[in-house]
PDB file of C-alpha atoms in Angstrom:
ATOM      1  CA  UNK A   1     107.855  96.876 117.475  1.00 55.00           C
ATOM      2  CA  UNK A   2     110.902  94.698 117.083  1.00 77.00           C
ATOM      3  CA  UNK A   3     111.583  94.927 113.372  1.00 78.00           C
ATOM      4  CA  UNK A   4     114.815  92.864 113.370  1.00 77.00           C
ATOM      5  CA  UNK A   5     113.151  89.899 115.122  1.00 77.00           C
ATOM      6  CA  UNK A   6     110.110  90.185 112.849  1.00 73.00           C
ATOM      7  CA  UNK A   7     112.250  90.186 109.689  1.00 76.00           C
ATOM      8  CA  UNK A   8     114.331  87.264 110.931  1.00 74.00           C
ATOM      9  CA  UNK A   9     111.116  85.321 111.579  1.00 73.00           C
ATOM     10  CA  UNK A  10     109.707  86.166 108.154  1.00 68.00           C
ATOM     11  CA  UNK A  11     113.003  85.218 106.515  1.00 68.00           C
ATOM     12  CA  UNK A  12     112.818  81.727 108.005  1.00 69.00           C
ATOM     13  CA  UNK A  13     109.172  81.325 106.933  1.00 62.00           C
ATOM     14  CA  UNK A  14     109.423  82.494 103.324  1.00 61.00           C
ATOM     15  CA  UNK A  15     106.889  79.915 102.121  1.00 62.00           C
ATOM     16  CA  UNK A  16     104.112  82.150 103.478  1.00 57.00           C
ATOM     17  CA  UNK A  17     105.254  85.173 101.493  1.00 58.00           C
ATOM     18  CA  UNK A  18     103.776  86.038  98.092  1.00 58.00           C
ATOM     19  CA  UNK A  19     105.995  85.321  95.082  1.00 59.00           C
ATOM     20  CA  UNK A  20     105.871  88.892  93.772  1.00 61.00           C
ATOM     21  CA  UNK A  21     105.194  91.517  96.471  1.00 56.00           C
ATOM     22  CA  UNK A  22     104.857  94.312  93.906  1.00 59.00           C
ATOM     23  CA  UNK A  23     101.673  92.656  92.631  1.00 60.00           C
ATOM     24  CA  UNK A  24     100.066  93.087  96.059  1.00 61.00           C
ATOM     25  CA  UNK A  25     100.315  96.863  95.901  1.00 67.00           C
ATOM     26  CA  UNK A  26      97.137  98.515  94.718  1.00 66.00           C
ATOM     27  CA  UNK A  27      97.967 100.418  91.569  1.00 66.00           C
ATOM     28  CA  UNK A  28      96.214 103.645  92.429  1.00 72.00           C
ATOM     29  CA  UNK A  29      94.824 103.456  95.929  1.00 81.00           C
ATOM     30  CA  UNK A  30      92.967 106.517  97.161  1.00 89.00           C
ATOM     31  CA  UNK A  31      95.019 106.466 100.366  1.00 88.00           C
ATOM     32  CA  UNK A  32      98.272 106.802  98.431  1.00 90.00           C
ATOM     33  CA  UNK A  33      96.814 109.536  96.225  1.00 90.00           C
ATOM     34  CA  UNK A  34      95.700 111.444  99.348  1.00 92.00           C
ATOM     35  CA  UNK A  35      99.004 110.985 101.198  1.00 94.00           C
ATOM     36  CA  UNK A  36     101.298 112.110  98.371  1.00 95.00           C
ATOM     37  CA  UNK A  37     100.587 115.895  98.623  1.00 96.00           C
ATOM     38  CA  UNK A  38     101.237 115.751 102.378  1.00 95.00           C
ATOM     39  CA  UNK A  39     104.590 114.107 101.668  1.00 96.00           C
ATOM     40  CA  UNK A  40     105.457 116.937  99.270  1.00 97.00           C
ATOM     41  CA  UNK A  41     104.793 119.454 102.065  1.00 97.00           C
ATOM     42  CA  UNK A  42     106.925 117.365 104.443  1.00 96.00           C
ATOM     43  CA  UNK A  43     109.699 117.293 101.831  1.00 97.00           C
ATOM     44  CA  UNK A  44     109.627 121.089 101.521  1.00 97.00           C
ATOM     45  CA  UNK A  45     109.752 121.477 105.302  1.00 96.00           C
ATOM     46  CA  UNK A  46     112.781 119.170 105.358  1.00 97.00           C
ATOM     47  CA  UNK A  47     114.500 121.298 102.714  1.00 97.00           C
ATOM     48  CA  UNK A  48     114.099 118.721  99.957  1.00 98.00           C
ATOM     49  CA  UNK A  49     112.837 119.259  96.426  1.00 98.00           C
ATOM     50  CA  UNK A  50     110.905 116.596  94.540  1.00 98.00           C
ATOM     51  CA  UNK A  51     110.418 116.062  90.837  1.00 98.00           C
ATOM     52  CA  UNK A  52     109.456 113.254  88.534  1.00 96.00           C
ATOM     53  CA  UNK A  53     112.015 112.693  85.808  1.00 95.00           C
ATOM     54  CA  UNK A  54     114.763 110.577  84.314  1.00 92.00           C
ATOM     55  CA  UNK A  55     116.836 108.616  86.811  1.00 92.00           C
ATOM     56  CA  UNK A  56     120.548 107.861  86.602  1.00 87.00           C
ATOM     57  CA  UNK A  57     119.751 104.140  86.758  1.00 81.00           C
ATOM     58  CA  UNK A  58     116.686 102.353  85.441  1.00 78.00           C
ATOM     59  CA  UNK A  59     117.024  99.905  88.355  1.00 79.00           C
ATOM     60  CA  UNK A  60     115.690 102.462  90.828  1.00 85.00           C
ATOM     61  CA  UNK A  61     112.275 103.943  91.477  1.00 91.00           C
ATOM     62  CA  UNK A  62     113.785 107.090  93.009  1.00 94.00           C
ATOM     63  CA  UNK A  63     117.064 108.835  93.753  1.00 95.00           C
ATOM     64  CA  UNK A  64     118.209 111.391  96.306  1.00 95.00           C
ATOM     65  CA  UNK A  65     121.132 113.770  95.992  1.00 94.00           C
ATOM     66  CA  UNK A  66     122.609 113.767  99.505  1.00 91.00           C
ATOM     67  CA  UNK A  67     124.180 117.212  99.027  1.00 92.00           C
ATOM     68  CA  UNK A  68     121.220 119.160  97.633  1.00 95.00           C
ATOM     69  CA  UNK A  69     118.384 116.942  98.940  1.00 96.00           C
ATOM     70  CA  UNK A  70     116.897 116.870  95.445  1.00 97.00           C
ATOM     71  CA  UNK A  71     114.688 113.799  95.015  1.00 97.00           C
ATOM     72  CA  UNK A  72     113.859 112.427  91.576  1.00 97.00           C
ATOM     73  CA  UNK A  73     111.082 109.863  91.165  1.00 96.00           C
ATOM     74  CA  UNK A  74     110.428 107.619  88.184  1.00 93.00           C
ATOM     75  CA  UNK A  75     107.447 109.226  86.380  1.00 94.00           C
ATOM     76  CA  UNK A  76     106.029 105.820  85.388  1.00 91.00           C
ATOM     77  CA  UNK A  77     105.326 104.700  88.977  1.00 89.00           C
ATOM     78  CA  UNK A  78     101.722 104.057  89.951  1.00 88.00           C
ATOM     79  CA  UNK A  79     100.477 106.135  92.883  1.00 89.00           C
ATOM     80  CA  UNK A  80     101.112 103.596  95.631  1.00 88.00           C
ATOM     81  CA  UNK A  81     104.680 102.881  94.548  1.00 89.00           C
ATOM     82  CA  UNK A  82     105.299 106.612  94.038  1.00 93.00           C
ATOM     83  CA  UNK A  83     104.092 107.356  97.582  1.00 94.00           C
ATOM     84  CA  UNK A  84     106.136 104.534  99.082  1.00 93.00           C
ATOM     85  CA  UNK A  85     109.220 105.579  97.099  1.00 94.00           C
ATOM     86  CA  UNK A  86     108.883 109.184  98.232  1.00 97.00           C
ATOM     87  CA  UNK A  87     108.758 108.071 101.882  1.00 96.00           C
ATOM     88  CA  UNK A  88     111.884 105.976 101.208  1.00 95.00           C
ATOM     89  CA  UNK A  89     113.741 108.908  99.635  1.00 97.00           C
ATOM     90  CA  UNK A  90     112.663 111.222 102.472  1.00 97.00           C
ATOM     91  CA  UNK A  91     114.062 108.548 104.792  1.00 96.00           C
ATOM     92  CA  UNK A  92     117.432 109.145 103.143  1.00 95.00           C
ATOM     93  CA  UNK A  93     117.085 112.906 103.681  1.00 96.00           C
ATOM     94  CA  UNK A  94     116.137 112.432 107.338  1.00 95.00           C
ATOM     95  CA  UNK A  95     119.006 109.968 107.790  1.00 93.00           C
ATOM     96  CA  UNK A  96     121.564 112.409 106.387  1.00 92.00           C
ATOM     97  CA  UNK A  97     120.169 115.315 108.392  1.00 91.00           C
ATOM     98  CA  UNK A  98     120.155 113.312 111.618  1.00 88.00           C
ATOM     99  CA  UNK A  99     123.820 112.388 111.319  1.00 80.00           C
ATOM    100  CA  UNK A 100     125.435 113.953 108.274  1.00 64.00           C
ATOM    101  CA  UNK A 101     128.820 112.253 108.547  1.00 63.00           C
ATOM    102  CA  UNK A 102     127.393 108.910 109.541  1.00 69.00           C
ATOM    103  CA  UNK A 103     125.117 108.786 106.493  1.00 67.00           C
ATOM    104  CA  UNK A 104     127.939 109.736 104.144  1.00 73.00           C
ATOM    105  CA  UNK A 105     130.336 107.231 105.697  1.00 78.00           C
ATOM    106  CA  UNK A 106     127.823 104.415 105.833  1.00 83.00           C
ATOM    107  CA  UNK A 107     127.569 101.710 103.214  1.00 86.00           C
ATOM    108  CA  UNK A 108     124.873 101.697 100.564  1.00 87.00           C
ATOM    109  CA  UNK A 109     123.375  98.645 102.274  1.00 89.00           C
ATOM    110  CA  UNK A 110     123.161 100.500 105.577  1.00 90.00           C
ATOM    111  CA  UNK A 111     121.546 103.554 103.962  1.00 90.00           C
ATOM    112  CA  UNK A 112     119.013 101.408 102.118  1.00 92.00           C
ATOM    113  CA  UNK A 113     118.082  99.411 105.210  1.00 93.00           C
ATOM    114  CA  UNK A 114     117.577 102.611 107.211  1.00 93.00           C
ATOM    115  CA  UNK A 115     115.457 104.271 104.500  1.00 94.00           C
ATOM    116  CA  UNK A 116     113.288 101.220 103.798  1.00 93.00           C
ATOM    117  CA  UNK A 117     112.814 100.539 107.521  1.00 93.00           C
ATOM    118  CA  UNK A 118     111.541 104.104 107.902  1.00 94.00           C
ATOM    119  CA  UNK A 119     109.192 103.462 104.958  1.00 94.00           C
ATOM    120  CA  UNK A 120     107.907 100.206 106.414  1.00 91.00           C
ATOM    121  CA  UNK A 121     107.324 101.663 109.881  1.00 92.00           C
ATOM    122  CA  UNK A 122     105.740 104.849 108.510  1.00 93.00           C
ATOM    123  CA  UNK A 123     103.258 103.142 106.182  1.00 91.00           C
ATOM    124  CA  UNK A 124     102.693  99.694 107.713  1.00 85.00           C
ATOM    125  CA  UNK A 125      99.260 100.432 109.153  1.00 80.00           C
ATOM    126  CA  UNK A 126      97.979 103.149 106.828  1.00 85.00           C
ATOM    127  CA  UNK A 127      94.595 101.843 105.729  1.00 81.00           C
ATOM    128  CA  UNK A 128      94.477 101.390 101.985  1.00 79.00           C
ATOM    129  CA  UNK A 129      98.228 101.299 101.319  1.00 84.00           C
ATOM    130  CA  UNK A 130      99.648  97.840 100.762  1.00 79.00           C
ATOM    131  CA  UNK A 131     103.387  98.556 100.614  1.00 83.00           C
ATOM    132  CA  UNK A 132     104.367  96.398 103.606  1.00 82.00           C
ATOM    133  CA  UNK A 133     105.057  93.164 101.638  1.00 81.00           C
ATOM    134  CA  UNK A 134     107.213  95.073  99.166  1.00 83.00           C
ATOM    135  CA  UNK A 135     109.214  96.669 101.999  1.00 87.00           C
ATOM    136  CA  UNK A 136     109.676  93.317 103.722  1.00 85.00           C
ATOM    137  CA  UNK A 137     110.970  91.700 100.532  1.00 83.00           C
ATOM    138  CA  UNK A 138     113.295  94.629  99.908  1.00 86.00           C
ATOM    139  CA  UNK A 139     114.740  94.438 103.417  1.00 88.00           C
ATOM    140  CA  UNK A 140     115.192  90.668 103.202  1.00 84.00           C
ATOM    141  CA  UNK A 141     116.842  90.901  99.785  1.00 84.00           C
ATOM    142  CA  UNK A 142     119.324  93.649 100.562  1.00 85.00           C
ATOM    143  CA  UNK A 143     121.275  91.986 103.368  1.00 83.00           C
ATOM    144  CA  UNK A 144     121.495  88.792 105.416  1.00 81.00           C
ATOM    145  CA  UNK A 145     120.036  88.826 108.916  1.00 80.00           C
ATOM    146  CA  UNK A 146     123.367  89.310 110.702  1.00 82.00           C
ATOM    147  CA  UNK A 147     124.113  92.484 108.773  1.00 86.00           C
ATOM    148  CA  UNK A 148     120.543  93.770 109.233  1.00 86.00           C
ATOM    149  CA  UNK A 149     120.728  93.080 112.969  1.00 87.00           C
ATOM    150  CA  UNK A 150     124.026  94.961 113.262  1.00 85.00           C
ATOM    151  CA  UNK A 151     122.639  97.940 111.347  1.00 88.00           C
ATOM    152  CA  UNK A 152     119.480  98.011 113.462  1.00 88.00           C
ATOM    153  CA  UNK A 153     121.597  97.937 116.575  1.00 88.00           C
ATOM    154  CA  UNK A 154     123.689 100.864 115.342  1.00 88.00           C
ATOM    155  CA  UNK A 155     120.931 102.898 113.693  1.00 89.00           C
ATOM    156  CA  UNK A 156     117.801 102.217 115.765  1.00 90.00           C
ATOM    157  CA  UNK A 157     117.639 105.776 117.090  1.00 91.00           C
ATOM    158  CA  UNK A 158     117.715 107.311 113.599  1.00 91.00           C
ATOM    159  CA  UNK A 159     115.040 104.919 112.327  1.00 92.00           C
ATOM    160  CA  UNK A 160     112.777 105.596 115.336  1.00 92.00           C
ATOM    161  CA  UNK A 161     113.285 109.376 115.240  1.00 94.00           C
ATOM    162  CA  UNK A 162     112.610 109.722 111.513  1.00 94.00           C
ATOM    163  CA  UNK A 163     109.599 107.399 111.644  1.00 93.00           C
ATOM    164  CA  UNK A 164     108.092 109.364 114.546  1.00 94.00           C
ATOM    165  CA  UNK A 165     108.726 112.642 112.696  1.00 94.00           C
ATOM    166  CA  UNK A 166     107.017 111.369 109.523  1.00 95.00           C
ATOM    167  CA  UNK A 167     104.060 109.757 111.272  1.00 92.00           C
ATOM    168  CA  UNK A 168     103.565 112.819 113.461  1.00 92.00           C
ATOM    169  CA  UNK A 169     103.586 115.207 110.506  1.00 92.00           C
ATOM    170  CA  UNK A 170     101.287 112.984 108.471  1.00 91.00           C
ATOM    171  CA  UNK A 171      99.016 112.519 111.514  1.00 88.00           C
ATOM    172  CA  UNK A 172      99.423 108.727 111.329  1.00 74.00           C
ATOM    173  CA  UNK A 173      98.914 107.207 114.725  1.00 54.00           C
TER     174      UNK A 173
END
């Protein structure tokens, strides 16, 4: 899987992408409902706590405190977006735990690309979850290809390690 090359290809062929990727996501897919409790167990094993509640910014679907590993999710999210957002926030936790100083010294763009790449690679082939278009749009929107390529070059090991950890725990093969 060569995510940087794939994203660069998709970026140059935007006409094939849907106009609003969030509309593709099934509102309450059974797969996302079934996966969510497993993610809560994974969160606990990683030392993270998860709650649904008020966020500091209404622009976000979830937030992670990098010091306490407390994750807050928007309580209005439908099940598929909630599941995808939890994987994203756990990606932040895994990123920090895999290289504490690197995650704290990295830019917000770098952290977001790492977390959403973990989300995309964890969920891309889970039958019944349609979060891939949303993740692709998010990754394309957050940074131009040159910056994404640089981050992938620098952070590939973290992305691969966290994705393997998540997919292994969730028994996604």
